[in-house]
CSV table of N, CA and C in Angstrom, one decimal:
chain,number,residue,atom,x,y,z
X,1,UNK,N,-143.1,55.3,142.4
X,1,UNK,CA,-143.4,55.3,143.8
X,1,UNK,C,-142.1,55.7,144.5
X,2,UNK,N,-142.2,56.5,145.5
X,2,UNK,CA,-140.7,57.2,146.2
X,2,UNK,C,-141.2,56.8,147.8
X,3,UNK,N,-140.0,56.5,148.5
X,3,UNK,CA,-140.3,56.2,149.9
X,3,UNK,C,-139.0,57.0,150.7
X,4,UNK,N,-139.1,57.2,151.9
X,4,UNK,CA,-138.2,58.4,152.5
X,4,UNK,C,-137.2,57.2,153.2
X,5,UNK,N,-135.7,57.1,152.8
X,5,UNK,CA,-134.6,57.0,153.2
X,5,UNK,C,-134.0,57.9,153.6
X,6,UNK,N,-133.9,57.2,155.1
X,6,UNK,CA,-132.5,57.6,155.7
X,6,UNK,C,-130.9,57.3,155.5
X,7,UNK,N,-130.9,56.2,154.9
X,7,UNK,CA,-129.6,56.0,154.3
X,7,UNK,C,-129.6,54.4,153.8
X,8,UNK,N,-128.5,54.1,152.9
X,8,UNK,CA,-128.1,53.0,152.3
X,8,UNK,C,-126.7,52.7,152.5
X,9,UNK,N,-126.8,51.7,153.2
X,9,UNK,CA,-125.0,51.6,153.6
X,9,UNK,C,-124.5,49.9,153.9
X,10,UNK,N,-123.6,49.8,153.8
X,10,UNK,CA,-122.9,47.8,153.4
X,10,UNK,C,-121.8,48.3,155.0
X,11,UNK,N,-122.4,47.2,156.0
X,11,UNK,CA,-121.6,47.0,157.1
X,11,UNK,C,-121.7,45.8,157.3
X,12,UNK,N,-121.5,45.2,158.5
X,12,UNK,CA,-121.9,43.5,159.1
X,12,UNK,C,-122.3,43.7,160.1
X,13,UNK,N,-123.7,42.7,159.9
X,13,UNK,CA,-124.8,42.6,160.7
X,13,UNK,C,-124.5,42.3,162.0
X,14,UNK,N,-124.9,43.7,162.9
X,14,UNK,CA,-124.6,43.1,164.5
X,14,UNK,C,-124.7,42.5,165.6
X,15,UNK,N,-126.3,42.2,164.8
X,15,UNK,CA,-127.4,41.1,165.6
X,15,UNK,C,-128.1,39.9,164.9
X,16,UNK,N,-128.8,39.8,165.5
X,16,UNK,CA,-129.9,38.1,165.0
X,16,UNK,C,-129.0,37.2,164.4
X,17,UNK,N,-129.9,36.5,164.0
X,17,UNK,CA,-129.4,34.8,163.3
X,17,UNK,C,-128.5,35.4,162.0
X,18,UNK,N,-127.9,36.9,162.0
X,18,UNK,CA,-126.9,36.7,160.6
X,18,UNK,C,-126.1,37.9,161.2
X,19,UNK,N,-125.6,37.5,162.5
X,19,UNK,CA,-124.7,38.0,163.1
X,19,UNK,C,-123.5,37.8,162.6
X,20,UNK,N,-123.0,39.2,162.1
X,20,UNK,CA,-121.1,38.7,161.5
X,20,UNK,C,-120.9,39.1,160.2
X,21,UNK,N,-122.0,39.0,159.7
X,21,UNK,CA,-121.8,38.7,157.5
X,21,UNK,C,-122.2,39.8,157.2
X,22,UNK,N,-121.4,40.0,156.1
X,22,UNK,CA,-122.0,41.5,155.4
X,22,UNK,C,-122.9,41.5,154.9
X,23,UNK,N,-123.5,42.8,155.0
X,23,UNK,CA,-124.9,43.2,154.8
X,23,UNK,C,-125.7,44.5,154.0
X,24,UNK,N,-126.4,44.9,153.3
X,24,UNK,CA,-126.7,46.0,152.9
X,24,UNK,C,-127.6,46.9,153.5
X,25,UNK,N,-127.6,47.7,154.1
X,25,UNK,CA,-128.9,48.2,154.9
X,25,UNK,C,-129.3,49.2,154.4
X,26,UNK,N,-130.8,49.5,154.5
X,26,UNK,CA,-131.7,50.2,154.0
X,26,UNK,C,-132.6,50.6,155.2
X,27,UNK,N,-132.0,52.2,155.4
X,27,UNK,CA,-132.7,52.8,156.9
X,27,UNK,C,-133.7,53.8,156.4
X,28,UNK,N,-135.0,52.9,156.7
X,28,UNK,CA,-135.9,54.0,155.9
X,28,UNK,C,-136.9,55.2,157.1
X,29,UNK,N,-137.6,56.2,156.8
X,29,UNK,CA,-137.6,57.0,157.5
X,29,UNK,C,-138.9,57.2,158.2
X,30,UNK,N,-139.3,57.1,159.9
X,30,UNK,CA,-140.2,57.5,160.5
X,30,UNK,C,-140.7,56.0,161.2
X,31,UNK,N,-141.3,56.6,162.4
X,31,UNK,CA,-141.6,55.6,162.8
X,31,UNK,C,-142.7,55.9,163.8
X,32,UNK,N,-143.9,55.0,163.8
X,32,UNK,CA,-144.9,55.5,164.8
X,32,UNK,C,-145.1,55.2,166.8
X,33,UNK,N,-143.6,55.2,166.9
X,33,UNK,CA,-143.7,54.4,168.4
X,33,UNK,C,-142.7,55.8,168.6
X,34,UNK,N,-142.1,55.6,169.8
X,34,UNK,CA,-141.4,56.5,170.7
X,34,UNK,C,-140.2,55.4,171.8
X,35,UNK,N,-139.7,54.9,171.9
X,35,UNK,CA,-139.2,53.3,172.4
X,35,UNK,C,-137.9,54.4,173.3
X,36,UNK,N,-138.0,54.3,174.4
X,36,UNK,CA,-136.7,54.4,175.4
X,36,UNK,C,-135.6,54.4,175.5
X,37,UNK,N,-135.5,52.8,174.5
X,37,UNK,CA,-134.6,53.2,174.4
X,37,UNK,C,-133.7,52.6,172.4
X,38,UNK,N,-134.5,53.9,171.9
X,38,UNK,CA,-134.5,53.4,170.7
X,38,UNK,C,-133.1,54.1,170.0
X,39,UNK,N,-132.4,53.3,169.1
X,39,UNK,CA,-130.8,53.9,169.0
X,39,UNK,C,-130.7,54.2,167.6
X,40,UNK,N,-132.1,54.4,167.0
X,40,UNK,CA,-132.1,55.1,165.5
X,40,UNK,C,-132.9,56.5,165.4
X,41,UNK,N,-133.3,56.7,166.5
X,41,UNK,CA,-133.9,58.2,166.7
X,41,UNK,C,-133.5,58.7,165.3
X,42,UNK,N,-132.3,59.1,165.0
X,42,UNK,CA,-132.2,59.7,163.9
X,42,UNK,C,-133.1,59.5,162.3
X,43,UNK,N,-133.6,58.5,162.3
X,43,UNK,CA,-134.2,57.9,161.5
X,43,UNK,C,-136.1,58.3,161.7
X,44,UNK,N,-135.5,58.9,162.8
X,44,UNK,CA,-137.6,59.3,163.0
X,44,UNK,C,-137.5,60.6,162.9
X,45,UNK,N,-136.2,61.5,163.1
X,45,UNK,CA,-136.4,63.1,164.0
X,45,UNK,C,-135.6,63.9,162.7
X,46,UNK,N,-135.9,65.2,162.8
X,46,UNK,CA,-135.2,66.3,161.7
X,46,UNK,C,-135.4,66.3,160.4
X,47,UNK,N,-136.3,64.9,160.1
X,47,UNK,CA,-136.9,65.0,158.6
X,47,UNK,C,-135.3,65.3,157.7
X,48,UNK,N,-134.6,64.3,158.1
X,48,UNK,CA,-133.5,64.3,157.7
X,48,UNK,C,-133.4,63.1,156.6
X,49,UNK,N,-134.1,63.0,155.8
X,49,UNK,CA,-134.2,61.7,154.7
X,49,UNK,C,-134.4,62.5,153.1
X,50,UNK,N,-134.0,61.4,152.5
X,50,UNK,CA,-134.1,62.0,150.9
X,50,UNK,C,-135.2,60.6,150.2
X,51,UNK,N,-135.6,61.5,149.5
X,51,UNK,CA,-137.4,60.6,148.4
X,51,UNK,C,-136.7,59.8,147.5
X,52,UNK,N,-136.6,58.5,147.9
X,52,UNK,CA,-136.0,58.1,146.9
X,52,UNK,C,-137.2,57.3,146.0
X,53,UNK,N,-136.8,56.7,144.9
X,53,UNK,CA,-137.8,55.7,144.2
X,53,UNK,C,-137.6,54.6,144.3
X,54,UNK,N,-138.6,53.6,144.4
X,54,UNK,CA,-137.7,52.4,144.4
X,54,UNK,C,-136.6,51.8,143.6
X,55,UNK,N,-136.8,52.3,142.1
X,55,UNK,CA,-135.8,51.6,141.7
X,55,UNK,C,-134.3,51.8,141.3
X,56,UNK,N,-134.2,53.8,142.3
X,56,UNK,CA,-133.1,53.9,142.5
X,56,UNK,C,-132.6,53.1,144.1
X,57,UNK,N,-133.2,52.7,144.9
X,57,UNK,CA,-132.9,52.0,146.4
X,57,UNK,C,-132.4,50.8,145.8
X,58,UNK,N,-133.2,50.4,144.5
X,58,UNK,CA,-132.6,48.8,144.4
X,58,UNK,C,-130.9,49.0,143.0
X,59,UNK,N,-130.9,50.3,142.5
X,59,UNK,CA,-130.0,50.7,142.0
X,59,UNK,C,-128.7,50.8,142.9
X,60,UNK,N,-128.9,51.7,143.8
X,60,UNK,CA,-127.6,51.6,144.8
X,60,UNK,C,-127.4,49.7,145.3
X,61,UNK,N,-128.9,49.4,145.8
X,61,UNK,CA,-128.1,48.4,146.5
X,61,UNK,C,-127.0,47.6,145.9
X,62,UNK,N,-127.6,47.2,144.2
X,62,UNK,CA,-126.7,46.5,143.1
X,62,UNK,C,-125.1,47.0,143.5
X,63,UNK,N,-125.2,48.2,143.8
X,63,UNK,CA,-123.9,48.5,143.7
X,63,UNK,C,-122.7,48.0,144.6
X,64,UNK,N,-123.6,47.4,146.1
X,64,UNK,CA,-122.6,46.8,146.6
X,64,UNK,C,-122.3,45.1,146.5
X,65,UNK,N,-122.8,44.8,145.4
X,65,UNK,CA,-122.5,43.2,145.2
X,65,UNK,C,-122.4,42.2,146.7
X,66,UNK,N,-123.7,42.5,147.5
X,66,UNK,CA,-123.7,41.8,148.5
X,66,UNK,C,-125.2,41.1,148.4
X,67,UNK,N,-125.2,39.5,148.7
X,67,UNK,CA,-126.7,39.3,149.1
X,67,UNK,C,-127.6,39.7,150.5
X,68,UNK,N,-127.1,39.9,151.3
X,68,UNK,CA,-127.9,40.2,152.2
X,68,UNK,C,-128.3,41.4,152.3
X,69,UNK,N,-129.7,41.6,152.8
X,69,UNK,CA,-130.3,43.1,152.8
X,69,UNK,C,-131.1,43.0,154.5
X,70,UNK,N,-130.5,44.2,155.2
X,70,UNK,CA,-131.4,44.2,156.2
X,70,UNK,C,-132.7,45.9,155.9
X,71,UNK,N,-133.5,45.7,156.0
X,71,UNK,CA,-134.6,47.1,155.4
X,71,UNK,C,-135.2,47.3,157.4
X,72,UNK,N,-134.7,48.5,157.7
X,72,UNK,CA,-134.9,48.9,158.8
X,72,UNK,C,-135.3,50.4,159.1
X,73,UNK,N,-135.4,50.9,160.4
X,73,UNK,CA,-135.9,52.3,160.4
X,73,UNK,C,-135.3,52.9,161.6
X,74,UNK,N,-136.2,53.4,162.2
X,74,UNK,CA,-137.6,53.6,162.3
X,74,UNK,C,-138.9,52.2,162.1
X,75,UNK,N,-139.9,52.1,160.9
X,75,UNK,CA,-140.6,51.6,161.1
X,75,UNK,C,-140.8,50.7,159.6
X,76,UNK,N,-140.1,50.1,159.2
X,76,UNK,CA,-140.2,49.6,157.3
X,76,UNK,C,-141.5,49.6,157.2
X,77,UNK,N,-142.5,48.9,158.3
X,77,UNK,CA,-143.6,48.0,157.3
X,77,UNK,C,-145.2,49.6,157.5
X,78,UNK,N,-144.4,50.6,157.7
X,78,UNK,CA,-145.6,51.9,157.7
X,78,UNK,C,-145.4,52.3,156.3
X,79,UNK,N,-144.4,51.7,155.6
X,79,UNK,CA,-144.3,52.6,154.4
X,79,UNK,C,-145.3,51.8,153.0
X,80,UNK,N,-145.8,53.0,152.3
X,80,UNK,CA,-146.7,52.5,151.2
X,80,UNK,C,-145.8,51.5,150.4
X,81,UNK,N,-144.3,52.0,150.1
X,81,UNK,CA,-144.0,50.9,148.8
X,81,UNK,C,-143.3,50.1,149.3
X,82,UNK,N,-143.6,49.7,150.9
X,82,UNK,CA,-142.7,48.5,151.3
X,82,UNK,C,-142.9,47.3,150.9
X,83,UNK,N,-144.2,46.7,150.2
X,83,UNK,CA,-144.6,45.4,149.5
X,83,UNK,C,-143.9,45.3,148.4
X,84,UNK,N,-143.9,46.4,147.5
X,84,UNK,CA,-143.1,46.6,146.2
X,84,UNK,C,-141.6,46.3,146.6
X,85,UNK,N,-140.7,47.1,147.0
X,85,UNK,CA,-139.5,46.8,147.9
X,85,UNK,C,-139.4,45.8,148.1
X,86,UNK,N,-140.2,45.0,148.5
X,86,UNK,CA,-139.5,43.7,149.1
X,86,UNK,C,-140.0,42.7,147.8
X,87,UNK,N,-141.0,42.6,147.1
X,87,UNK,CA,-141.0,42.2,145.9
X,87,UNK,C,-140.0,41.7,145.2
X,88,UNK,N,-139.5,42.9,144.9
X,88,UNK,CA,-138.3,43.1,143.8
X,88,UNK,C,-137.0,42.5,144.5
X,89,UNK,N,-137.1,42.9,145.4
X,89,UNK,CA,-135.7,42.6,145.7
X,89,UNK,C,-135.8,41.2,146.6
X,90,UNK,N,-136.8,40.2,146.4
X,90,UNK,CA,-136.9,38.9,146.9
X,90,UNK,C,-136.6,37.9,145.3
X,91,UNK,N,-137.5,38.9,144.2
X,91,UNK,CA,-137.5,38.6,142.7
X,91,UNK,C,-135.8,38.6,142.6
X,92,UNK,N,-135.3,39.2,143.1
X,92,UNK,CA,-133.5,39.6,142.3
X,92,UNK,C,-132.6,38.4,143.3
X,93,UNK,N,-133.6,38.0,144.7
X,93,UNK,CA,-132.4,36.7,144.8
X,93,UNK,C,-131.9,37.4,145.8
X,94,UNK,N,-132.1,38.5,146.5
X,94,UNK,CA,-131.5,39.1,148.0
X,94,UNK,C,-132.1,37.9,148.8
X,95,UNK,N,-131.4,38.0,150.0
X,95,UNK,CA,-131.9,37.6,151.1
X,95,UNK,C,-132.3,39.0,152.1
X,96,UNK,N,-133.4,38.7,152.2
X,96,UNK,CA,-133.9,40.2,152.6
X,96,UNK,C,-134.3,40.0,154.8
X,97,UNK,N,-134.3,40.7,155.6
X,97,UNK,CA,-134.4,40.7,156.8
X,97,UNK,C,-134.9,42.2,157.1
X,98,UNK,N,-136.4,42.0,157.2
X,98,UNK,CA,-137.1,43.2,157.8
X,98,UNK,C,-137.3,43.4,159.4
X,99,UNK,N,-136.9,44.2,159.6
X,99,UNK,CA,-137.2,44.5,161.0
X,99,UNK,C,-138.0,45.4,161.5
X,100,UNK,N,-138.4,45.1,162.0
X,100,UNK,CA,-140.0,45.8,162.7
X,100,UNK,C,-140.1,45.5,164.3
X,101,UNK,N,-141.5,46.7,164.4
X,101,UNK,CA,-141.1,46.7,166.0
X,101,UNK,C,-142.4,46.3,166.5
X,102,UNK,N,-143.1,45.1,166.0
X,102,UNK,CA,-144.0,44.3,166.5
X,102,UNK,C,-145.5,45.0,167.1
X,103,UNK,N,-145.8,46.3,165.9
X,103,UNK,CA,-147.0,46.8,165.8
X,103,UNK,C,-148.0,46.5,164.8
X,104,UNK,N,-146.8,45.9,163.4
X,104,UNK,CA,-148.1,45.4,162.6
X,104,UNK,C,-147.2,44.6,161.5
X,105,UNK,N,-148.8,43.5,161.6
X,105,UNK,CA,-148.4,42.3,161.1
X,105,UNK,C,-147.5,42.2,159.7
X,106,UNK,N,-146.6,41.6,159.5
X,106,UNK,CA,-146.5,41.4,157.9
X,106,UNK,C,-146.8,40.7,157.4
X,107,UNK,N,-146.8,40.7,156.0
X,107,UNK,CA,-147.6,40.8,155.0
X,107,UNK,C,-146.8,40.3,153.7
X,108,UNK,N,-147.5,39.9,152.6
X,108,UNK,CA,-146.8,39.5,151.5
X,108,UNK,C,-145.8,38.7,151.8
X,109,UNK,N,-145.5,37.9,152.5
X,109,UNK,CA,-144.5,36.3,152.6
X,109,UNK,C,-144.1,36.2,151.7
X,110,UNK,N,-142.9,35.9,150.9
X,110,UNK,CA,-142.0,35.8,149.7
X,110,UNK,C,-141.2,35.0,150.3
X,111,UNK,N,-140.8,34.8,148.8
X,111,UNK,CA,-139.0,33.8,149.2
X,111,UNK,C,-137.9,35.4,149.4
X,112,UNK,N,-137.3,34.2,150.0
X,112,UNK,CA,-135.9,34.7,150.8
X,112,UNK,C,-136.6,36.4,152.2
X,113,UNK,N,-137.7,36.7,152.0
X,113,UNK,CA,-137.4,37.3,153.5
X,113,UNK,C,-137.9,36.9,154.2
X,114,UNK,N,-137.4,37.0,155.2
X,114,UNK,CA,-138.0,36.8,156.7
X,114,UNK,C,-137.8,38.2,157.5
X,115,UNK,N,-138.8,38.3,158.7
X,115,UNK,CA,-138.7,39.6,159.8
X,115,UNK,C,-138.4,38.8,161.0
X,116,UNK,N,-137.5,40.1,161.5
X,116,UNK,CA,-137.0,39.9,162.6
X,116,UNK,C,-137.9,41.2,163.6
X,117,UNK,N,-138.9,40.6,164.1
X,117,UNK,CA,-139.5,41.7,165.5
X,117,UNK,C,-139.8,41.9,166.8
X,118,UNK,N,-139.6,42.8,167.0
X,118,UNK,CA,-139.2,43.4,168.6
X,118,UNK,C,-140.4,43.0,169.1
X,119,UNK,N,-140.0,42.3,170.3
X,119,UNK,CA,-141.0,42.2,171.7
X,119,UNK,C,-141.0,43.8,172.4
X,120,UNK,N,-141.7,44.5,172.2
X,120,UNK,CA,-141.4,45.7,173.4
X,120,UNK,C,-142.0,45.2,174.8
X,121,UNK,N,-140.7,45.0,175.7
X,121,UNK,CA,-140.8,45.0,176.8
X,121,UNK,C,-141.2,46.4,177.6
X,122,UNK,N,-141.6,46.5,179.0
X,122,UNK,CA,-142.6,47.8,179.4
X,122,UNK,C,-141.1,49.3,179.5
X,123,UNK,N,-139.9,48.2,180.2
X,123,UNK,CA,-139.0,49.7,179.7
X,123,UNK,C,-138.7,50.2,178.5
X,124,UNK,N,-139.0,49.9,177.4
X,124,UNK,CA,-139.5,50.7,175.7
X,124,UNK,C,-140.2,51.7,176.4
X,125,UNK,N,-141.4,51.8,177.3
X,125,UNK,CA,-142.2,52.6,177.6
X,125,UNK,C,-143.6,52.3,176.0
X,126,UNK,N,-144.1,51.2,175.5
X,126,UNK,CA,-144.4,51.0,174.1
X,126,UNK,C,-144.8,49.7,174.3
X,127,UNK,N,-144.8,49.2,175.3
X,127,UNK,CA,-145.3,47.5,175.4
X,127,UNK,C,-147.0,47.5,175.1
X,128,UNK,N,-147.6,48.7,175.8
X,128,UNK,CA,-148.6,48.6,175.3
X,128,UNK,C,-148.9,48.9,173.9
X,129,UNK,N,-148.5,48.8,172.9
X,129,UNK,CA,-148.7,49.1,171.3
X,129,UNK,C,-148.4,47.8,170.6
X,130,UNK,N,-148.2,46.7,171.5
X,130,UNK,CA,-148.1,45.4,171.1
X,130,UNK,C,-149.2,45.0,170.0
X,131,UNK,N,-149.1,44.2,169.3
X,131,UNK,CA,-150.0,43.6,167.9
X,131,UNK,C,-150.3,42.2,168.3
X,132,UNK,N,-150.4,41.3,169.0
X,132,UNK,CA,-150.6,40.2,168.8
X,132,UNK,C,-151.0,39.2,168.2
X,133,UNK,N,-152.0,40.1,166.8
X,133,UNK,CA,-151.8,39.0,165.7
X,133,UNK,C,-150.7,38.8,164.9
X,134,UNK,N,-149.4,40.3,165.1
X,134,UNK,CA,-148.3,40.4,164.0
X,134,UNK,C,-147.6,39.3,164.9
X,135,UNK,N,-147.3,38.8,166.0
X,135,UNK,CA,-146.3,38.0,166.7
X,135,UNK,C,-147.3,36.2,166.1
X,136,UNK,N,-148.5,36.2,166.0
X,136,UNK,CA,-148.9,34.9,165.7
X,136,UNK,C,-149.3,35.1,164.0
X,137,UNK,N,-148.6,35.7,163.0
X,137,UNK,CA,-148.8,35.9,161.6
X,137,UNK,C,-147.1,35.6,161.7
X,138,UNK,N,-146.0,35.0,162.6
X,138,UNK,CA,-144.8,34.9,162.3
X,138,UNK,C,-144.8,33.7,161.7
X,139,UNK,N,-144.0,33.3,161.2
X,139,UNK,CA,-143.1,31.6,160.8
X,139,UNK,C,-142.2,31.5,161.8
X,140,UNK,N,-142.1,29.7,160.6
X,140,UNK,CA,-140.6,29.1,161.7
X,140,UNK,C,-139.5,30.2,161.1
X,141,UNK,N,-139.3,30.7,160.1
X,141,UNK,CA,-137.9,31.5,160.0
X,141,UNK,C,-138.0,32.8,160.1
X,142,UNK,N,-138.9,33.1,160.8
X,142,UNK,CA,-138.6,34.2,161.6
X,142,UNK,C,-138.5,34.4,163.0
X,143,UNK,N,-137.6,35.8,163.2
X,143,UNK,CA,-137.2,36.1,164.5
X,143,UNK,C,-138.1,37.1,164.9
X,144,UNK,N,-137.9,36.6,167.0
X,144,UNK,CA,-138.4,38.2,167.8
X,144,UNK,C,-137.5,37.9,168.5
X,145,UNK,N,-137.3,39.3,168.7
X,145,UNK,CA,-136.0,39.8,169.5
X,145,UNK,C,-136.4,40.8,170.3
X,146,UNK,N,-135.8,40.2,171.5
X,146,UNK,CA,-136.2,40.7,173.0
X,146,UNK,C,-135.2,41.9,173.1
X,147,UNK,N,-135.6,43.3,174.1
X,147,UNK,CA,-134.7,43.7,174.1
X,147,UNK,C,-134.8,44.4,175.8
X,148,UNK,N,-134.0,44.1,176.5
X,148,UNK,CA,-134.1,43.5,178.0
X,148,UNK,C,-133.5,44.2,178.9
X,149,UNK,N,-133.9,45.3,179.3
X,149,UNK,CA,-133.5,46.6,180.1
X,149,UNK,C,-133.4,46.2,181.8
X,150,UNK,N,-134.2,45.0,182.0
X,150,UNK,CA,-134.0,45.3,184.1
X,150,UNK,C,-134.7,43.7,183.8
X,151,UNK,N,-134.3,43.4,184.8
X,151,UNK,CA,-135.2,41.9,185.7
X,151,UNK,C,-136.4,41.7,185.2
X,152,UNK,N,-137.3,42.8,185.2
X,152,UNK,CA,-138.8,42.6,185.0
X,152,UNK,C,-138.8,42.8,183.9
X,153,UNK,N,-138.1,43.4,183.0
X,153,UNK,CA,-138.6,43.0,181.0
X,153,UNK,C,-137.7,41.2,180.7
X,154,UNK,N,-137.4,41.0,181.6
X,154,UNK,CA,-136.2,39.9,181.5
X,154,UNK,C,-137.8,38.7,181.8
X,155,UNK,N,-138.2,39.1,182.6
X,155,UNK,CA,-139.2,38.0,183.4
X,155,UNK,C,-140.4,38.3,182.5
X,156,UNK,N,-140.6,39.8,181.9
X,156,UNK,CA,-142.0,39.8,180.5
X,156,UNK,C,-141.7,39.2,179.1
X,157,UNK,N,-140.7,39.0,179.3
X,157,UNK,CA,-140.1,38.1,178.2
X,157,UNK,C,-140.3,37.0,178.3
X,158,UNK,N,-139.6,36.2,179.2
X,158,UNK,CA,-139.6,34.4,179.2
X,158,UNK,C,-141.5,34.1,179.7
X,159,UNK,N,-142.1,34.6,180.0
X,159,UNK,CA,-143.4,34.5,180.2
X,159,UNK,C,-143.7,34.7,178.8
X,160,UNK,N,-144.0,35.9,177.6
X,160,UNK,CA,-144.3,35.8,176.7
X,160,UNK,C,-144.1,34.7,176.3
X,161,UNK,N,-142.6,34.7,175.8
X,161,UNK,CA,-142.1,32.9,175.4
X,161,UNK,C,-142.7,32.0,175.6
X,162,UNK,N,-142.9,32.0,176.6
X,162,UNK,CA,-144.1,30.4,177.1
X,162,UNK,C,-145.0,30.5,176.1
């Protein structure tokens, strides 16, 4: 089974609860929203990705002798062998952090991942494509992450919250 990467690359995580520590990222390709103010565009546009298979994605990651994995996009959980993916690489003892943009629920709960997903507030321009079962299919160790353009996504927020 082959899934379309954008790239594989070892930086430190610049957000959520593993802000700071290095990380392995896995930017996979396409995404079905359009978000305002989305800062991986590149990861949806120019069909700029290479077919990889899974068990070359879990081949590279080995290579950077790091536990943490963040699997991002675009959109991780549209892809067919994203259950497999996270499988294997929950089975090998990563600590895995999927991020998604709170259109659809996940799925397959394992040890060591948890998701981190986006609230789209209305300046996304995407609030309406909200899931509301995927925000109440969360756990306690998982994250949503607000992402807070003016006063009024600031105020659609702490009301969600509630």
């Amino acid at each position: 089974m082959s899934m379309k990467v954008n790239e594989i690359f070892y930086s430190i995580e610049g957000e959520g609860i593993r802000a700071g520590m290095p990380c392995v990222f896995i930017t996979l390709y396409g995404c079905h929203l359009n978000c305002s103010y989305c800062d991986t565009r590149y990861s949806c546009e120019n069909n700029e990705y290479l077919e990889m298979t899974i068990e070359q994605i879990l081949d590279i990651v080995k290579e950077y002798e790091c536990p943490n994995i963040t699997v991002t996009g675009g959109e991780p959980l549209i892809h067919k062998g994203i259950y497999t993916l996270l499988t294997l690489l929950s089975k090998a003892g990563y600590s895995v952090n999927v991020e998604t943009n709170g259109t659809k629920e996940p799925f397959g709960y394992l040890k060591y991942v948890f998701y981190t997903m986006d609230f789209k507030t209305n300046s996304s321009g995407m609030s309406d494509k909200m899931n509301l079962d995927a925000f109440l299919a969360l756990r306690e160790d998982d994250v949503i992450k607000f992402v807070v353009g003016s006063k009024a996504d600031l105020d659609q927020s702490v009301k969600f919250y509630r």
